[in-house]
CSV table of C-alpha atoms and ligand atoms in Angstrom, one decimal:
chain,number,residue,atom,x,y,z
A,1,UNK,CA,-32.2,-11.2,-4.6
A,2,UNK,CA,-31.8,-7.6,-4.9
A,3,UNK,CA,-28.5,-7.6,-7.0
A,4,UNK,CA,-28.8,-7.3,-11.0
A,5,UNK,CA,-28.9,-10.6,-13.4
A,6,UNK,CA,-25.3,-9.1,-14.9
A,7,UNK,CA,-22.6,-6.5,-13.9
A,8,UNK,CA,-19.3,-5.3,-15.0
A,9,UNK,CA,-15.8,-6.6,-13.9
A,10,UNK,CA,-12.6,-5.9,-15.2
A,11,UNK,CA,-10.3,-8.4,-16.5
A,12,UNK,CA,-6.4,-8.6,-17.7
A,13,UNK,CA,-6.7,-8.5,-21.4
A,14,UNK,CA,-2.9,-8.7,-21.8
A,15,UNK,CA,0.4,-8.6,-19.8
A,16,UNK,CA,2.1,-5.1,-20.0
A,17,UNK,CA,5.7,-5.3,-21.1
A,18,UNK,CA,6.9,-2.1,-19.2
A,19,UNK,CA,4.1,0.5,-18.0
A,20,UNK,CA,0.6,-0.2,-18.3
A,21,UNK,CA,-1.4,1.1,-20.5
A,22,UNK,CA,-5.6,1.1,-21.1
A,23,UNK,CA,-5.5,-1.6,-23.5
A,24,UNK,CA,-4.4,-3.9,-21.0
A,25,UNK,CA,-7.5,-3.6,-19.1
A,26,UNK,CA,-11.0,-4.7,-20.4
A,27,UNK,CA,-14.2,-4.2,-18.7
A,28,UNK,CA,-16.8,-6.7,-19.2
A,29,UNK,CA,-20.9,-7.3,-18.6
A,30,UNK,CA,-20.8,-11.2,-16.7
A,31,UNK,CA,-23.7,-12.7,-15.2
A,32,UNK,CA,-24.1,-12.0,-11.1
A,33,UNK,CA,-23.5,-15.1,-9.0
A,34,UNK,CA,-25.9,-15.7,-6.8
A,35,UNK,CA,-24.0,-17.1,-3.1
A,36,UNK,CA,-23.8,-20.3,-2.0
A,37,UNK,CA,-23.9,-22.3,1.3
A,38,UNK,CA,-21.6,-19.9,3.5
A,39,UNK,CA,-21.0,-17.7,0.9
A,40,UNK,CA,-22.1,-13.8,0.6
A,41,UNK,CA,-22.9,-11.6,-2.2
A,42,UNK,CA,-21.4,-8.0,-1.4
A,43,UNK,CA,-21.9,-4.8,-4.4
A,44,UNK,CA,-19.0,-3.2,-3.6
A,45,UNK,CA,-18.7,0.5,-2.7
A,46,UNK,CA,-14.7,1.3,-2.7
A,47,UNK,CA,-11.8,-0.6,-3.6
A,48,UNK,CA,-8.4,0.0,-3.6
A,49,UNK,CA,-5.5,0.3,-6.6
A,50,UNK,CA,-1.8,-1.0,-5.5
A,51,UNK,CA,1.7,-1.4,-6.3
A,52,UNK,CA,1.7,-5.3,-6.0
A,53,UNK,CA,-1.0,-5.3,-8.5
A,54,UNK,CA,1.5,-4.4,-11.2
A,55,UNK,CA,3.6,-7.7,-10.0
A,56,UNK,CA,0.3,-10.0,-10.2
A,57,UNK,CA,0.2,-8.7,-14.0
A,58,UNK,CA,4.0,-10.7,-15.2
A,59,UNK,CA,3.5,-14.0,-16.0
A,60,UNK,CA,6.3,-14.2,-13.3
A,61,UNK,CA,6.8,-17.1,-9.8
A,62,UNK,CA,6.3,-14.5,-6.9
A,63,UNK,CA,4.5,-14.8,-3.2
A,64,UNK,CA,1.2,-14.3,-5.0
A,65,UNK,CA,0.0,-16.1,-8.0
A,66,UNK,CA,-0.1,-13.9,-11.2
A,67,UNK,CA,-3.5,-12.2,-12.3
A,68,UNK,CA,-4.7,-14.6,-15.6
A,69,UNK,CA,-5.1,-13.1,-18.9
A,70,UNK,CA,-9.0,-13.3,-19.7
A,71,UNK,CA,-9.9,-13.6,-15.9
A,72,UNK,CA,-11.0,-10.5,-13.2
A,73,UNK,CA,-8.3,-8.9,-11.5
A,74,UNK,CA,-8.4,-9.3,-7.6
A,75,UNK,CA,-7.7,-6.8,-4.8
A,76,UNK,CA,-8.6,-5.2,-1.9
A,77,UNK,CA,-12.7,-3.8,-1.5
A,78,UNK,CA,-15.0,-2.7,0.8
A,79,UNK,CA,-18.8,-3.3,0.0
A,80,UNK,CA,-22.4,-4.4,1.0
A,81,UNK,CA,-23.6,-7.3,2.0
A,82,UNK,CA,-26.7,-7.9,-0.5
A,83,UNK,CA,-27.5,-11.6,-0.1
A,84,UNK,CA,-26.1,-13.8,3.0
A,85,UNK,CA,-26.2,-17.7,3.0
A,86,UNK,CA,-23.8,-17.2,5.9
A,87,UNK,CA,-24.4,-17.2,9.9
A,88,UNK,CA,-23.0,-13.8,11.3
A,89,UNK,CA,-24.2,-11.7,8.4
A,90,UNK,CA,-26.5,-9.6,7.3
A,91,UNK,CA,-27.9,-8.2,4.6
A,92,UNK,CA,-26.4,-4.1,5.1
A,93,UNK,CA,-23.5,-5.2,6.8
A,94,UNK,CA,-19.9,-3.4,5.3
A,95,UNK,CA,-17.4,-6.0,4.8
A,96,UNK,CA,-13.8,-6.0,3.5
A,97,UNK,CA,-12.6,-8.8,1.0
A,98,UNK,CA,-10.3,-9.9,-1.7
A,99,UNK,CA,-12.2,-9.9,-4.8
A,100,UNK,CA,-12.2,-6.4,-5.4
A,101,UNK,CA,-12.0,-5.0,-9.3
A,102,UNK,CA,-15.3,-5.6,-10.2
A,103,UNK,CA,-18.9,-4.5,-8.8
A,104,UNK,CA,-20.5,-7.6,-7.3
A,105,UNK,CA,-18.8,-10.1,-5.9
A,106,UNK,CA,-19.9,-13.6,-4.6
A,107,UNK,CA,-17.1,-14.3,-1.8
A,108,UNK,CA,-17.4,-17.2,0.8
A,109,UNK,CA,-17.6,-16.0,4.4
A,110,UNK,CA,-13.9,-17.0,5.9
A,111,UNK,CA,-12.7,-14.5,3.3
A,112,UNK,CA,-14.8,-11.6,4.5
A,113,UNK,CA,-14.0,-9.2,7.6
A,114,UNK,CA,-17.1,-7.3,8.8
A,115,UNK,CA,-15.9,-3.6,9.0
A,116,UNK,CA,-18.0,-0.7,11.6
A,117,UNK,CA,-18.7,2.3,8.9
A,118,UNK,CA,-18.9,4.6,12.9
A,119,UNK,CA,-16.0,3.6,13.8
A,120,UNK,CA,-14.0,5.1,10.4
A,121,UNK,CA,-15.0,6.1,6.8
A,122,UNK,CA,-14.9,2.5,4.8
A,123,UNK,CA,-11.9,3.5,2.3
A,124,UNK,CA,-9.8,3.9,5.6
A,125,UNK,CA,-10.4,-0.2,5.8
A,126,UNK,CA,-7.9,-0.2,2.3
A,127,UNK,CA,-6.0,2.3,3.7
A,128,UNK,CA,-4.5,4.2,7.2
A,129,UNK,CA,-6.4,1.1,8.9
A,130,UNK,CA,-6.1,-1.8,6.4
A,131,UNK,CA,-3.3,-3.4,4.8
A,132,UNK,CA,-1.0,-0.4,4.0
A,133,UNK,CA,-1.1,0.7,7.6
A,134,UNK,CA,-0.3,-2.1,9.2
A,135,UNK,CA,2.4,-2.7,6.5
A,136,UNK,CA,4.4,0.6,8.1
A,137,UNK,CA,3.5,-0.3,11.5
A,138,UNK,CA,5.2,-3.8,10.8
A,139,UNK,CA,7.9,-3.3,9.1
A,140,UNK,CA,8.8,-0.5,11.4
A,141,UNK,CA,8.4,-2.3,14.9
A,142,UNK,CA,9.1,-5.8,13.9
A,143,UNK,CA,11.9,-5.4,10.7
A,144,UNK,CA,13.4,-2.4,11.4
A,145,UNK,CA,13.4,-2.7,15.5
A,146,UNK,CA,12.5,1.2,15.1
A,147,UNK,CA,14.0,2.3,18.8
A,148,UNK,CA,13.2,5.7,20.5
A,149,UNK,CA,15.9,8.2,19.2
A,150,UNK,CA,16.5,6.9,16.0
A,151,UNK,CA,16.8,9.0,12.5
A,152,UNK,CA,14.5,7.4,10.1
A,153,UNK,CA,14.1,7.7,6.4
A,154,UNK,CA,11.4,7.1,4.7
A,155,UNK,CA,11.2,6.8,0.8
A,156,UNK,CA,7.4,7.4,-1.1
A,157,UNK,CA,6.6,9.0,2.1
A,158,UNK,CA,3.3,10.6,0.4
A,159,UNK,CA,2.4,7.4,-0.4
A,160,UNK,CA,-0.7,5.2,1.3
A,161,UNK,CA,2.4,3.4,3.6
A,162,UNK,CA,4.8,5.7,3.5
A,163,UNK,CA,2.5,8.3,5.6
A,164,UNK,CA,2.1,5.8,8.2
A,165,UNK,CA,5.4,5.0,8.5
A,166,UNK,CA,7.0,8.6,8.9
A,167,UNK,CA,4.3,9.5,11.7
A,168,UNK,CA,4.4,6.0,13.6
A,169,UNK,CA,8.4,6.8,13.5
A,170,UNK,CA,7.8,10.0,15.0
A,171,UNK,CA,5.2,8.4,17.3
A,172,UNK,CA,7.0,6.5,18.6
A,173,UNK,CA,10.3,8.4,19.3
A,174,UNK,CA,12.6,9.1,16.5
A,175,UNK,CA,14.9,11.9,16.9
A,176,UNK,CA,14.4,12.7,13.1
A,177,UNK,CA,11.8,11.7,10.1
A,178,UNK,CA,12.9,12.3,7.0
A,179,UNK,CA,11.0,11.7,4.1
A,180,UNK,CA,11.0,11.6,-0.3
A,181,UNK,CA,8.3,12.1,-2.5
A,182,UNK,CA,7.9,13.0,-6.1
A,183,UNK,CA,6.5,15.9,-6.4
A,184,UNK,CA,6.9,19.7,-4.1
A,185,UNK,CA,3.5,19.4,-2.9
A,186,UNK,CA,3.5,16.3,-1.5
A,187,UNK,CA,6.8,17.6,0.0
A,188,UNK,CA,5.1,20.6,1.9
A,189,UNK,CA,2.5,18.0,2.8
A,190,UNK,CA,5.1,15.6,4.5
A,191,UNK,CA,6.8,18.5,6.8
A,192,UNK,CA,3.5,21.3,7.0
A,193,UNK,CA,0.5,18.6,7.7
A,194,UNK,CA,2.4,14.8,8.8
A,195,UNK,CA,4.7,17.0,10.9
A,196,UNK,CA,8.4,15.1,9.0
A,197,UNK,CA,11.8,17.0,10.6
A,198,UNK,CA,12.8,17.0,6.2
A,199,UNK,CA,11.7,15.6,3.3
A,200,UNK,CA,12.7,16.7,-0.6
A,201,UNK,CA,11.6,15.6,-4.0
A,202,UNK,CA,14.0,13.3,-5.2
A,203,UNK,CA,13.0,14.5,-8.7
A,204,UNK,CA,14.9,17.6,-7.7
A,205,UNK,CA,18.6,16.4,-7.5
A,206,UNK,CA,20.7,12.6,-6.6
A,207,UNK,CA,18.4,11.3,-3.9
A,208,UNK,CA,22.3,10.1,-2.1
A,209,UNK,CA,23.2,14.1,-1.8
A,210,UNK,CA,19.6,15.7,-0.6
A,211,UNK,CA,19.5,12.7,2.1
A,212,UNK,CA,22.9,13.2,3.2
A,213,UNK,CA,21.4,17.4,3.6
A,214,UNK,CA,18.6,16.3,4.8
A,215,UNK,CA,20.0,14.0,7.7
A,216,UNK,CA,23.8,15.6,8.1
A,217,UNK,CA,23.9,13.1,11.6
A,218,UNK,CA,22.8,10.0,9.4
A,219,UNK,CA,20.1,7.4,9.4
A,220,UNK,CA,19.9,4.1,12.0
A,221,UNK,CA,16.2,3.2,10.4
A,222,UNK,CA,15.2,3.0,6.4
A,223,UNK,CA,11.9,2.7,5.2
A,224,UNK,CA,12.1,1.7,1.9
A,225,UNK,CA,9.0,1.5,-0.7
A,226,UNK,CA,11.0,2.9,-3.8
A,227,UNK,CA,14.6,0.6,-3.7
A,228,UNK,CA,16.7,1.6,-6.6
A,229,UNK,CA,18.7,5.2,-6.1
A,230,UNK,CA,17.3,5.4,-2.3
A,231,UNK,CA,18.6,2.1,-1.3
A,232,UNK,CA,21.5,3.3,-2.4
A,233,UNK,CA,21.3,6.8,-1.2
A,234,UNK,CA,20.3,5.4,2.3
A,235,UNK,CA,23.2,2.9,2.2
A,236,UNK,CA,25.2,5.8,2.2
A,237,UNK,CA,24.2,7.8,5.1
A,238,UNK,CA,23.3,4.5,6.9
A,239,UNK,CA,25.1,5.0,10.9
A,240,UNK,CA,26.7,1.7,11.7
A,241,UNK,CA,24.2,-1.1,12.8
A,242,UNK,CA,21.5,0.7,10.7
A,243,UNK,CA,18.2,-1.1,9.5
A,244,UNK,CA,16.5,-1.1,6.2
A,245,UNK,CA,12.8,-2.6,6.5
A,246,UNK,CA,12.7,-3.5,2.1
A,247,UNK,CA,9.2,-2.7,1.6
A,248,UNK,CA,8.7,-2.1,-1.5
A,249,UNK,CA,10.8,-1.3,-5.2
A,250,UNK,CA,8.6,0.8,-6.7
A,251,UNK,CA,10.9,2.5,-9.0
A,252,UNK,CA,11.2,-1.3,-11.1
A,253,UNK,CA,8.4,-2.6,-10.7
A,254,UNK,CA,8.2,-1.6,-14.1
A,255,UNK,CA,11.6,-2.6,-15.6
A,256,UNK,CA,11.6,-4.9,-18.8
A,257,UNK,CA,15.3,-6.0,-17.7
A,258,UNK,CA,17.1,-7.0,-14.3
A,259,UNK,CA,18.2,-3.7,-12.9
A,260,UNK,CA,21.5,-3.0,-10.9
A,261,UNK,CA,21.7,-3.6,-7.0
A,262,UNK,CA,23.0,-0.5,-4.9
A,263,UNK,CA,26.2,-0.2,-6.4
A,264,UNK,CA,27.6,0.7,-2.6
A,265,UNK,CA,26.2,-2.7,-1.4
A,266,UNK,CA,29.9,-4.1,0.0
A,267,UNK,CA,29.7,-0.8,2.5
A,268,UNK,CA,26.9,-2.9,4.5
A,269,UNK,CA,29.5,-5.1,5.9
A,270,UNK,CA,32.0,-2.3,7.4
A,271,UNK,CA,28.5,-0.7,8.8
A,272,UNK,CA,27.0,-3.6,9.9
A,273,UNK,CA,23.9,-3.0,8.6
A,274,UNK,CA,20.7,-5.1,8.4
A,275,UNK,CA,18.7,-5.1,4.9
A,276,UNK,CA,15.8,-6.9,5.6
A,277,UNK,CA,12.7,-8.0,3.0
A,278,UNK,CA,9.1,-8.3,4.3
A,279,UNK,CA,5.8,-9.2,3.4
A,280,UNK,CA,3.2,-7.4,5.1
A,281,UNK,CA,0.8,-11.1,5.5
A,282,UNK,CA,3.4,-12.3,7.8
A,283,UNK,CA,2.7,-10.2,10.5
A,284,UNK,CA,-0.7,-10.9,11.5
A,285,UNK,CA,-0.1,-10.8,14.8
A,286,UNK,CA,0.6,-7.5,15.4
A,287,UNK,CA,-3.4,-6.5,13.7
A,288,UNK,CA,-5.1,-6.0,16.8
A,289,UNK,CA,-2.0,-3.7,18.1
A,290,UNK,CA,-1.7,-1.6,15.3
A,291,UNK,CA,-5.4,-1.3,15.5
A,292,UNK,CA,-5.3,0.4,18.7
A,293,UNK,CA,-2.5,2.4,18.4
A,294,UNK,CA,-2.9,3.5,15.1
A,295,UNK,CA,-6.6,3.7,15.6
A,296,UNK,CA,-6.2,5.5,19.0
A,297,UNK,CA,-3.5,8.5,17.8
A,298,UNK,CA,-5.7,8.7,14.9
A,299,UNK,CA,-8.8,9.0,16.9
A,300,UNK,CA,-6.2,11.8,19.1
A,301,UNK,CA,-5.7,13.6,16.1
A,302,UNK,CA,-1.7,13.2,16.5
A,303,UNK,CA,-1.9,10.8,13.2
A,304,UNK,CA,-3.6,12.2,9.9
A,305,UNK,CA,-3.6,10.8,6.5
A,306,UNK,CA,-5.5,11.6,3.2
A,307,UNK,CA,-6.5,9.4,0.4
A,308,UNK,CA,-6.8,9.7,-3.3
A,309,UNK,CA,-10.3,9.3,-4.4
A,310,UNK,CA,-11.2,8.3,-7.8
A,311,UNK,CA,-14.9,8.7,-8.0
A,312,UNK,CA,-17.3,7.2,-10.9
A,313,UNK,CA,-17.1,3.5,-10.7
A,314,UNK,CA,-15.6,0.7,-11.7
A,315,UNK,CA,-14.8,1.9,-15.7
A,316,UNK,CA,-12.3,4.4,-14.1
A,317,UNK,CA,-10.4,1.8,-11.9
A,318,UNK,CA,-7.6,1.0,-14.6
A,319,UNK,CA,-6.8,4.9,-15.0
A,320,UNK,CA,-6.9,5.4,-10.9
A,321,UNK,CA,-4.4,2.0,-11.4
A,322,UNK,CA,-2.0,4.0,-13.9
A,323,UNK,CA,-2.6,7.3,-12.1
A,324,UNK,CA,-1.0,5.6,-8.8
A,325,UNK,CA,1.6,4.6,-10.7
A,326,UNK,CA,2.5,7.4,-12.2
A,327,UNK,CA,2.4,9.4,-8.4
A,328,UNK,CA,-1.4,11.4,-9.1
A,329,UNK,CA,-1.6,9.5,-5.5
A,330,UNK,CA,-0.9,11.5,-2.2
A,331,UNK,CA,-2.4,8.9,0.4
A,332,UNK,CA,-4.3,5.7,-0.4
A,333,UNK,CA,-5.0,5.4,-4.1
A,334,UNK,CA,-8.9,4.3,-3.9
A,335,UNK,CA,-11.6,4.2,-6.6
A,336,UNK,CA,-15.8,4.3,-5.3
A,337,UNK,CA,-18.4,2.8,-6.8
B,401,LIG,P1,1.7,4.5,-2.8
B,401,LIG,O1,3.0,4.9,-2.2
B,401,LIG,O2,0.4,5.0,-2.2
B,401,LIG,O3,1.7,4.7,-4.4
B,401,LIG,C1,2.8,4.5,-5.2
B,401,LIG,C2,3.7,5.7,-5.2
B,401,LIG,O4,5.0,5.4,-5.7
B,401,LIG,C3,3.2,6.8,-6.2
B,401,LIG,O5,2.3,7.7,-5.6
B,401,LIG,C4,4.6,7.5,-6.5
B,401,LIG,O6,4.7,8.7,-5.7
B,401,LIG,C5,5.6,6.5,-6.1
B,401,LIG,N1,6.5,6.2,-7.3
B,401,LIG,C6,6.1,5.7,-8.5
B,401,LIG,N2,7.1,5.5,-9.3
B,401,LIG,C7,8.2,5.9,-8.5
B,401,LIG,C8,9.6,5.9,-8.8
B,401,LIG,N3,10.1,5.5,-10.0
B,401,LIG,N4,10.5,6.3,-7.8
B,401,LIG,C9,10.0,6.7,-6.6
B,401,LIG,N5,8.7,6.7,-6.3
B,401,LIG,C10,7.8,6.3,-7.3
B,401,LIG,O7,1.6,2.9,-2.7
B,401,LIG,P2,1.6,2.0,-1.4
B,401,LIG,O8,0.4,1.1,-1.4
B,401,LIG,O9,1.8,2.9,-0.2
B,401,LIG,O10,2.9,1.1,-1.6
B,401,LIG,C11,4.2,1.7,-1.3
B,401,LIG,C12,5.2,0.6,-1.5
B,401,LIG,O11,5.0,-0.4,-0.5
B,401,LIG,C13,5.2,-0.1,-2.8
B,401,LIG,O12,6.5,-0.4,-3.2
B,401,LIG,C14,4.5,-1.4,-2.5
B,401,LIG,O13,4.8,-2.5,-3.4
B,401,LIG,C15,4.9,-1.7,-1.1
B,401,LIG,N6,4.1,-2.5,-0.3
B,401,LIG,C16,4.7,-3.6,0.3
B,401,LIG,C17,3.9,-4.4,1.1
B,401,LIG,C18,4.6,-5.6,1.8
B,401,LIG,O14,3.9,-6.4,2.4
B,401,LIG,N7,5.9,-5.7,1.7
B,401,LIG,C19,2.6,-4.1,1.4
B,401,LIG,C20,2.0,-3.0,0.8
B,401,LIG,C21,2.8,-2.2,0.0
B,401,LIG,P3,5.8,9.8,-6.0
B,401,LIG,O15,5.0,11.0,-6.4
B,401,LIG,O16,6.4,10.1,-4.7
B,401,LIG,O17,6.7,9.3,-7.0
């Protein structure tokens, strides 16, 4: 076997009550597993750090079962295949797999995708071409209904999804893209390189009055990875019959309390809007058509993206973790090996 006897994972060493800190994390030495029958052993090369992760960490009932205190954390990883005991691979192959957050992993085949490092840079597996990516193209064409000539809004539009969804909008024949961030550069980024009609930094001033500048005809399509102050905001400026794809909360997923619903909630009726919640696993069906659309305008050069690249292995995943977070991110938040 050409893998070590031992190698480093990192484990949950206690649930964080509010935002995560270092001590939460613990890196540990454990003995490599060689694979069984149908199994693999992959050394991975990237993985990724993302918002969900944060959920997995309460001891709370959710879609996904919570990350254990003492036990490795899970996620998304692209690595090498270093020992196969399974038909249809190899030893070399790149594959894409669950059991990310530490630096070998022994995964069984059904849980492995083979990825083609020619066809795209591996990180993009986590990223513009993984699950984030087909997240925006999802909630976009099968929540939201996105039609040619809508307005859309798009909040953490800098983000790994985000930057998908304001370009597939525009893609695909929205009148007008409008997009938050956090911070003035990722703002320039949005409207000089992803080509958004506006976007502002919702730091700057209430998110409800720079959308309502920012879109003075209103909003038929919302995006939403932040909730909070931009549901709210894009309640507001919603035109009647609008759609919200709720993608994400960002701005509580570190709350220690139950926070507040839009407090403009009861104008959804009048409006006849749609609020819709989604789950990116659901829509499985649409992989092989976001592939090739996604793949092909990025292959055109009509869709770009960048990523966040935390280099120097596995020890610097927790801070990459808290750095995304905190918005260090523009693009996918990714940590190599
Ligand atoms: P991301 O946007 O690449 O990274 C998170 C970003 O959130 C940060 O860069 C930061 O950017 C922003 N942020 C942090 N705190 C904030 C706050 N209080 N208010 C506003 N923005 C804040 O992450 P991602 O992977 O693309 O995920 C985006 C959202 O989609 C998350 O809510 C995530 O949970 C959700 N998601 C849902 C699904 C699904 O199946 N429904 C799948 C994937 C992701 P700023 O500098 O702009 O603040």
């Amino acid at each position: 076997m050409t893998a070590p006897s031992t190698a480093q994972e990192i484990r949950l060493a206690s649930r964080p009550q509010g935002v995560p800190t270092p001590e939460n994390f613990e890196l540990v030495a454990v003995p490599v597993e060689p694979p069984g029958e149908g199994q693999v052993l992959v050394r991975n090369l990237v993985m990724s750090v993302d918002p969900y992760m944060r959920g997995r960490m309460n001891d709370a009932k959710s879609y996904v079962a919570p990350f254990e205190v003492g036990k490795a954390l899970e996620g998304g990883a692209v690595g090498e295949v270093v020992v196969s005991n399974a038909p249809g691979f190899a030893v070399g192959d790149k594959v894409l797999h669950g059991l990310g957050w530490r630096e070998y992993a022994t995964v069984a085949a059904e849980h492995v995708v083979k990825v083609d490092p020619e066809r795209a840079p591996l990180g993009a597996y986590l990223g513009v071409l993984g699950m984030p990516g087909l997240t925006a193209y999802a909630g976009l064409v099968d929540v939201a209904g996105l039609k040619e000539g809508d307005a859309v809004f798009v909040s953490g539009a800098a983000g790994a999804v985000g930057q998908v969804a304001g370009q597939v909008a525009k893609l695909r024949g929205a009148r007008r893209v409008v997009g938050s961030a956090g911070t003035d550069a990722k703002v320039a980024y949005l409207v000089d390189e992803l080509g958004f009609d506006a976007a502002f930094n919702y730091k700057d001033a209430p998110v409800t009055e720079q959308l309502a500048a920012a879109a003075p005809d209103g909003i038929d399509v919302f995006f939403d990875n932040v909730g909070g102050d931009h549901l709210e905001a894009a309640i507001a400026s919603f035109n009647p019959h609008g759609r919200a794809a709720l993608c994400g909360a960002i701005s509580v997923y570190n709350a220690t309390t139950p926070q507040p619903g839009p407090r403009n909630l009861g104008l959804a009726v009048g409006k006849r809007l749609t609020l819709r919640g989604f789950l990116v696993r659901d829509h499985a069906h649409l992989q092989e058509r976001f592939v090739r659309e996604v793949g092909g305008w990025i292959a055109e050069g009509r869709l770009r993206y960048t990523e966040t690249t935390t280099e120097g292995g596995l020890a610097k995943a927790p801070g990459a973790f808290l750095g995304m977070l905190r918005g260090d991110n523009t693009g996918k938040a990714l940590v190599t090996f």
